[in-house]
Amino acid sequence: MENKKELRGWLDDFNLDHPLVIAGPCSAETEAQVLHIAHQLKDSDVSVLRAGIWKPRTRPGNFEGVGALGLKWLQKAKQETGLKTTTEVASAIHVDLALKHDVDILWIGARTTVSPFIVQEIADALKGTDKTVLIKNPVNPDLSLWLGAVERFYTADVANLGVIHRGFSTYEKTRYRNNPEWQIAIDLQQRFPDLPLILDPSHIAGRRDIIFDLCQTALDLNYDGLMVETHHAPDDAWSDAAQQITPERLKEIMIELTIRKEEGSEIEFKNKLNTLRTQIDVIDHQLIETLGKRMKVADDIGTLKKEKNVAILQTKRWNEILGKMILEGEQHQLSEEFILRVFKAVHQESINHQERIFRK
Ligand code: PEP
Ligand code: MN
């Protein structure tokens, strides 16, 4: 897939002086709920109303959506408020029904993007459409799989495309419901700068209190838009209650966010600097996490050595590690002096950890 300008034509048609905002409930629950939320979002920075009609749930027994009936509510919300509409489609049948109800933007869910068969079925059903299709990242951190889905639509002559970054599943529980792995989205952005990139902070966070920070990071990384789950009574939502925010809160967030407009060379320079600095912050955060993980392994080794009554310092092993790291460092343009300094510091910290274990 080459970089084609027209990929973002649909986005330019909104003619906004701020990133695109898509908002609305995780799920359409009742007609009154959809209309109520749509009216609350009208006359704000929000341009598109979202609502899940068919809900893919990880475990059965959770609310699986109202089905095609909800499409009529979206249609009515559009007529009453002028907002464009979007919903998730996960099969050719969904596509047919959504098109019949004049849905403007179709999104592909994270559990669908993982399946090339289903993605192809949906792409075939949408062949040549002028509707916009937004493709969520797959649940697993795999950039090729994500790009592969984009390519299937592109090859089916769907020209209005974009991607939604909603984070990646991990077995380990972290502060996020889905780990952002910003680096994957940054890589994608660098390879396809014209492909609109939208953040879904709600499914990354899984909770309300970090939605703002996630949105700000996305703006600092020059994302093109945000899709935020919004509900008039979040605690009573039939799905994803913990992560939804009220339309009022969303409006506050929109005011508090710093939007960096690209205008004039000075601002452009600052934007670029800011984007690069945010990339550095993301990588530094990963470095600390990796160092923390390394120390945990060093602790386990310390416990083993203590049990077997083996000395902490194993000079031969340490020299082997250093030699390997110097060679690897060279391949990444890292000087021998730097590698020696960093690894000596890391090694010293491991020894301190292990000494603490021995003294216990
Ligand atoms: C959603 O947007 O409500 C949804 C189900 O998202 P995802 O596919 O990212 O889990
Ligand atoms: Mn949801």
mmCIF file of N, CA and C in Angstrom, residues 258-314:
data_model
loop_
_atom_site.group_PDB
_atom_site.id
_atom_site.type_symbol
_atom_site.label_atom_id
_atom_site.label_comp_id
_atom_site.label_asym_id
_atom_site.label_seq_id
_atom_site.Cartn_x
_atom_site.Cartn_y
_atom_site.Cartn_z
ATOM 1 N N THR A 258 -4.652 20.507 25.105
ATOM 2 C CA THR A 258 -3.867 21.457 24.323
ATOM 3 C C THR A 258 -3.759 20.916 22.905
ATOM 4 N N ILE A 259 -4.348 21.628 21.976
ATOM 5 C CA ILE A 259 -4.286 21.198 20.581
ATOM 6 C C ILE A 259 -3.195 21.998 19.887
ATOM 7 N N ARG A 260 -2.287 21.282 19.313
ATOM 8 C CA ARG A 260 -1.177 21.969 18.646
ATOM 9 C C ARG A 260 -1.455 22.037 17.155
ATOM 10 N N LYS A 261 -1.818 23.247 16.739
ATOM 11 C CA LYS A 261 -2.168 23.423 15.326
ATOM 12 C C LYS A 261 -0.909 23.572 14.489
ATOM 13 N N GLU A 262 -0.991 23.053 13.296
ATOM 14 C CA GLU A 262 0.152 23.181 12.391
ATOM 15 C C GLU A 262 -0.027 24.416 11.524
ATOM 16 N N GLU A 263 0.606 25.479 11.940
ATOM 17 C CA GLU A 263 0.507 26.732 11.179
ATOM 18 C C GLU A 263 1.816 27.470 11.324
ATOM 19 N N GLY A 264 2.356 27.950 10.246
ATOM 20 C CA GLY A 264 3.581 28.748 10.327
ATOM 21 C C GLY A 264 4.762 27.884 10.717
ATOM 22 N N SER A 265 5.941 28.318 10.346
ATOM 23 C CA SER A 265 7.096 27.446 10.529
ATOM 24 C C SER A 265 7.457 27.286 12.008
ATOM 25 N N GLU A 266 7.237 28.344 12.815
ATOM 26 C CA GLU A 266 7.574 28.257 14.240
ATOM 27 C C GLU A 266 6.715 27.189 14.928
ATOM 28 N N ILE A 267 5.405 27.253 14.640
ATOM 29 C CA ILE A 267 4.491 26.292 15.257
ATOM 30 C C ILE A 267 4.792 24.885 14.748
ATOM 31 N N GLU A 268 5.073 24.797 13.464
ATOM 32 C CA GLU A 268 5.395 23.496 12.884
ATOM 33 C C GLU A 268 6.620 22.886 13.575
ATOM 34 N N PHE A 269 7.606 23.752 13.806
ATOM 35 C CA PHE A 269 8.814 23.304 14.492
ATOM 36 C C PHE A 269 8.478 22.789 15.888
ATOM 37 N N LYS A 270 7.653 23.564 16.603
ATOM 38 C CA LYS A 270 7.296 23.165 17.965
ATOM 39 C C LYS A 270 6.507 21.855 17.961
ATOM 40 N N ASN A 271 5.607 21.718 16.983
ATOM 41 C CA ASN A 271 4.830 20.480 16.861
ATOM 42 C C ASN A 271 5.737 19.279 16.694
ATOM 43 N N LYS A 272 6.686 19.434 15.783
ATOM 44 C CA LYS A 272 7.584 18.315 15.475
ATOM 45 C C LYS A 272 8.411 17.972 16.699
ATOM 46 N N LEU A 273 8.906 19.030 17.364
ATOM 47 C CA LEU A 273 9.724 18.821 18.557
ATOM 48 C C LEU A 273 8.913 18.079 19.613
ATOM 49 N N ASN A 274 7.668 18.545 19.761
ATOM 50 C CA ASN A 274 6.800 17.946 20.751
ATOM 51 C C ASN A 274 6.512 16.486 20.461
ATOM 52 N N THR A 275 6.266 16.184 19.183
ATOM 53 C CA THR A 275 6.001 14.802 18.783
ATOM 54 C C THR A 275 7.210 13.934 19.118
ATOM 55 N N LEU A 276 8.396 14.437 18.762
ATOM 56 C CA LEU A 276 9.604 13.650 19.018
ATOM 57 C C LEU A 276 9.831 13.481 20.515
ATOM 58 N N ARG A 277 9.552 14.544 21.285
ATOM 59 C CA ARG A 277 9.744 14.433 22.737
ATOM 60 C C ARG A 277 8.787 13.419 23.338
ATOM 61 N N THR A 278 7.564 13.394 22.821
ATOM 62 C CA THR A 278 6.615 12.410 23.334
ATOM 63 C C THR A 278 7.085 11.004 22.985
ATOM 64 N N GLN A 279 7.679 10.855 21.809
ATOM 65 C CA GLN A 279 8.231 9.536 21.444
ATOM 66 C C GLN A 279 9.324 9.131 22.426
ATOM 67 N N ILE A 280 10.175 10.112 22.787
ATOM 68 C CA ILE A 280 11.243 9.826 23.760
ATOM 69 C C ILE A 280 10.631 9.413 25.102
ATOM 70 N N ASP A 281 9.583 10.126 25.527
ATOM 71 C CA ASP A 281 8.941 9.790 26.807
ATOM 72 C C ASP A 281 8.427 8.355 26.788
ATOM 73 N N VAL A 282 7.833 7.969 25.665
ATOM 74 C CA VAL A 282 7.293 6.607 25.545
ATOM 75 C C VAL A 282 8.438 5.594 25.675
ATOM 76 N N ILE A 283 9.536 5.867 25.000
ATOM 77 C CA ILE A 283 10.660 4.923 25.022
ATOM 78 C C ILE A 283 11.310 4.886 26.411
ATOM 79 N N ASP A 284 11.448 6.063 27.052
ATOM 80 C CA ASP A 284 12.032 6.082 28.401
ATOM 81 C C ASP A 284 11.193 5.250 29.364
ATOM 82 N N HIS A 285 9.899 5.376 29.221
ATOM 83 C CA HIS A 285 8.988 4.610 30.068
ATOM 84 C C HIS A 285 9.221 3.108 29.862
ATOM 85 N N GLN A 286 9.400 2.714 28.590
ATOM 86 C CA GLN A 286 9.666 1.292 28.292
ATOM 87 C C GLN A 286 10.997 0.858 28.896
ATOM 88 N N LEU A 287 12.014 1.774 28.838
ATOM 89 C CA LEU A 287 13.328 1.448 29.398
ATOM 90 C C LEU A 287 13.219 1.127 30.886
ATOM 91 N N ILE A 288 12.482 1.987 31.608
ATOM 92 C CA ILE A 288 12.339 1.782 33.053
ATOM 93 C C ILE A 288 11.626 0.455 33.322
ATOM 94 N N GLU A 289 10.571 0.193 32.555
ATOM 95 C CA GLU A 289 9.841 -1.066 32.751
ATOM 96 C C GLU A 289 10.753 -2.257 32.508
ATOM 97 N N THR A 290 11.562 -2.187 31.443
ATOM 98 C CA THR A 290 12.461 -3.281 31.104
ATOM 99 C C THR A 290 13.514 -3.463 32.198
ATOM 100 N N LEU A 291 14.057 -2.335 32.692
ATOM 101 C CA LEU A 291 15.061 -2.439 33.752
ATOM 102 C C LEU A 291 14.438 -3.069 35.005
ATOM 103 N N GLY A 292 13.204 -2.663 35.296
ATOM 104 C CA GLY A 292 12.507 -3.230 36.459
ATOM 105 C C GLY A 292 12.351 -4.738 36.309
ATOM 106 N N LYS A 293 11.985 -5.171 35.093
ATOM 107 C CA LYS A 293 11.797 -6.613 34.845
ATOM 108 C C LYS A 293 13.124 -7.346 35.015
ATOM 109 N N ARG A 294 14.218 -6.710 34.513
ATOM 110 C CA ARG A 294 15.539 -7.336 34.618
ATOM 111 C C ARG A 294 15.915 -7.529 36.084
ATOM 112 N N MET A 295 15.617 -6.524 36.916
ATOM 113 C CA MET A 295 15.965 -6.628 38.338
ATOM 114 C C MET A 295 15.170 -7.743 39.022
ATOM 115 N N LYS A 296 13.930 -7.936 38.588
ATOM 116 C CA LYS A 296 13.123 -9.016 39.189
ATOM 117 C C LYS A 296 13.787 -10.360 38.898
ATOM 118 N N VAL A 297 14.296 -10.527 37.671
ATOM 119 C CA VAL A 297 14.977 -11.786 37.325
ATOM 120 C C VAL A 297 16.259 -11.915 38.153
ATOM 121 N N ALA A 298 16.980 -10.775 38.314
ATOM 122 C CA ALA A 298 18.204 -10.804 39.130
ATOM 123 C C ALA A 298 17.871 -11.242 40.561
ATOM 124 N N ASP A 299 16.731 -10.771 41.084
ATOM 125 C CA ASP A 299 16.298 -11.179 42.432
ATOM 126 C C ASP A 299 16.107 -12.695 42.505
ATOM 127 N N ASP A 300 15.469 -13.250 41.456
ATOM 128 C CA ASP A 300 15.237 -14.710 41.440
ATOM 129 C C ASP A 300 16.572 -15.453 41.421
ATOM 130 N N ILE A 301 17.529 -14.917 40.652
ATOM 131 C CA ILE A 301 18.852 -15.552 40.615
ATOM 132 C C ILE A 301 19.499 -15.463 42.000
ATOM 133 N N GLY A 302 19.323 -14.304 42.644
ATOM 134 C CA GLY A 302 19.866 -14.121 44.003
ATOM 135 C C GLY A 302 19.326 -15.169 44.961
ATOM 136 N N THR A 303 18.037 -15.404 44.893
ATOM 137 C CA THR A 303 17.407 -16.398 45.776
ATOM 138 C C THR A 303 18.003 -17.786 45.516
ATOM 139 N N LEU A 304 18.160 -18.108 44.222
ATOM 140 C CA LEU A 304 18.749 -19.416 43.858
ATOM 141 C C LEU A 304 20.172 -19.551 44.391
ATOM 142 N N LYS A 305 20.983 -18.500 44.174
ATOM 143 C CA LYS A 305 22.385 -18.536 44.615
ATOM 144 C C LYS A 305 22.445 -18.708 46.130
ATOM 145 N N LYS A 306 21.546 -18.038 46.822
ATOM 146 C CA LYS A 306 21.544 -18.136 48.288
ATOM 147 C C LYS A 306 21.247 -19.574 48.718
ATOM 148 N N GLU A 307 20.241 -20.169 48.088
ATOM 149 C CA GLU A 307 19.865 -21.556 48.430
ATOM 150 C C GLU A 307 21.042 -22.500 48.216
ATOM 151 N N LYS A 308 21.772 -22.289 47.122
ATOM 152 C CA LYS A 308 22.877 -23.194 46.770
ATOM 153 C C LYS A 308 24.203 -22.718 47.361
ATOM 154 N N ASN A 309 24.149 -21.581 48.057
ATOM 155 C CA ASN A 309 25.339 -21.015 48.677
ATOM 156 C C ASN A 309 26.454 -20.726 47.655
ATOM 157 N N VAL A 310 26.029 -20.080 46.543
ATOM 158 C CA VAL A 310 26.983 -19.731 45.474
ATOM 159 C C VAL A 310 27.301 -18.242 45.599
ATOM 160 N N ALA A 311 28.540 -17.839 45.273
ATOM 161 C CA ALA A 311 28.928 -16.425 45.383
ATOM 162 C C ALA A 311 28.094 -15.564 44.437
ATOM 163 N N ILE A 312 27.850 -14.319 44.856
ATOM 164 C CA ILE A 312 27.040 -13.412 44.034
ATOM 165 C C ILE A 312 27.750 -13.095 42.721
ATOM 166 N N LEU A 313 29.012 -12.706 42.808
ATOM 167 C CA LEU A 313 29.724 -12.276 41.602
ATOM 168 C C LEU A 313 30.301 -13.469 40.849
ATOM 169 N N GLN A 314 29.904 -13.617 39.593
ATOM 170 C CA GLN A 314 30.398 -14.704 38.737
ATOM 171 C C GLN A 314 31.125 -14.016 37.575
#
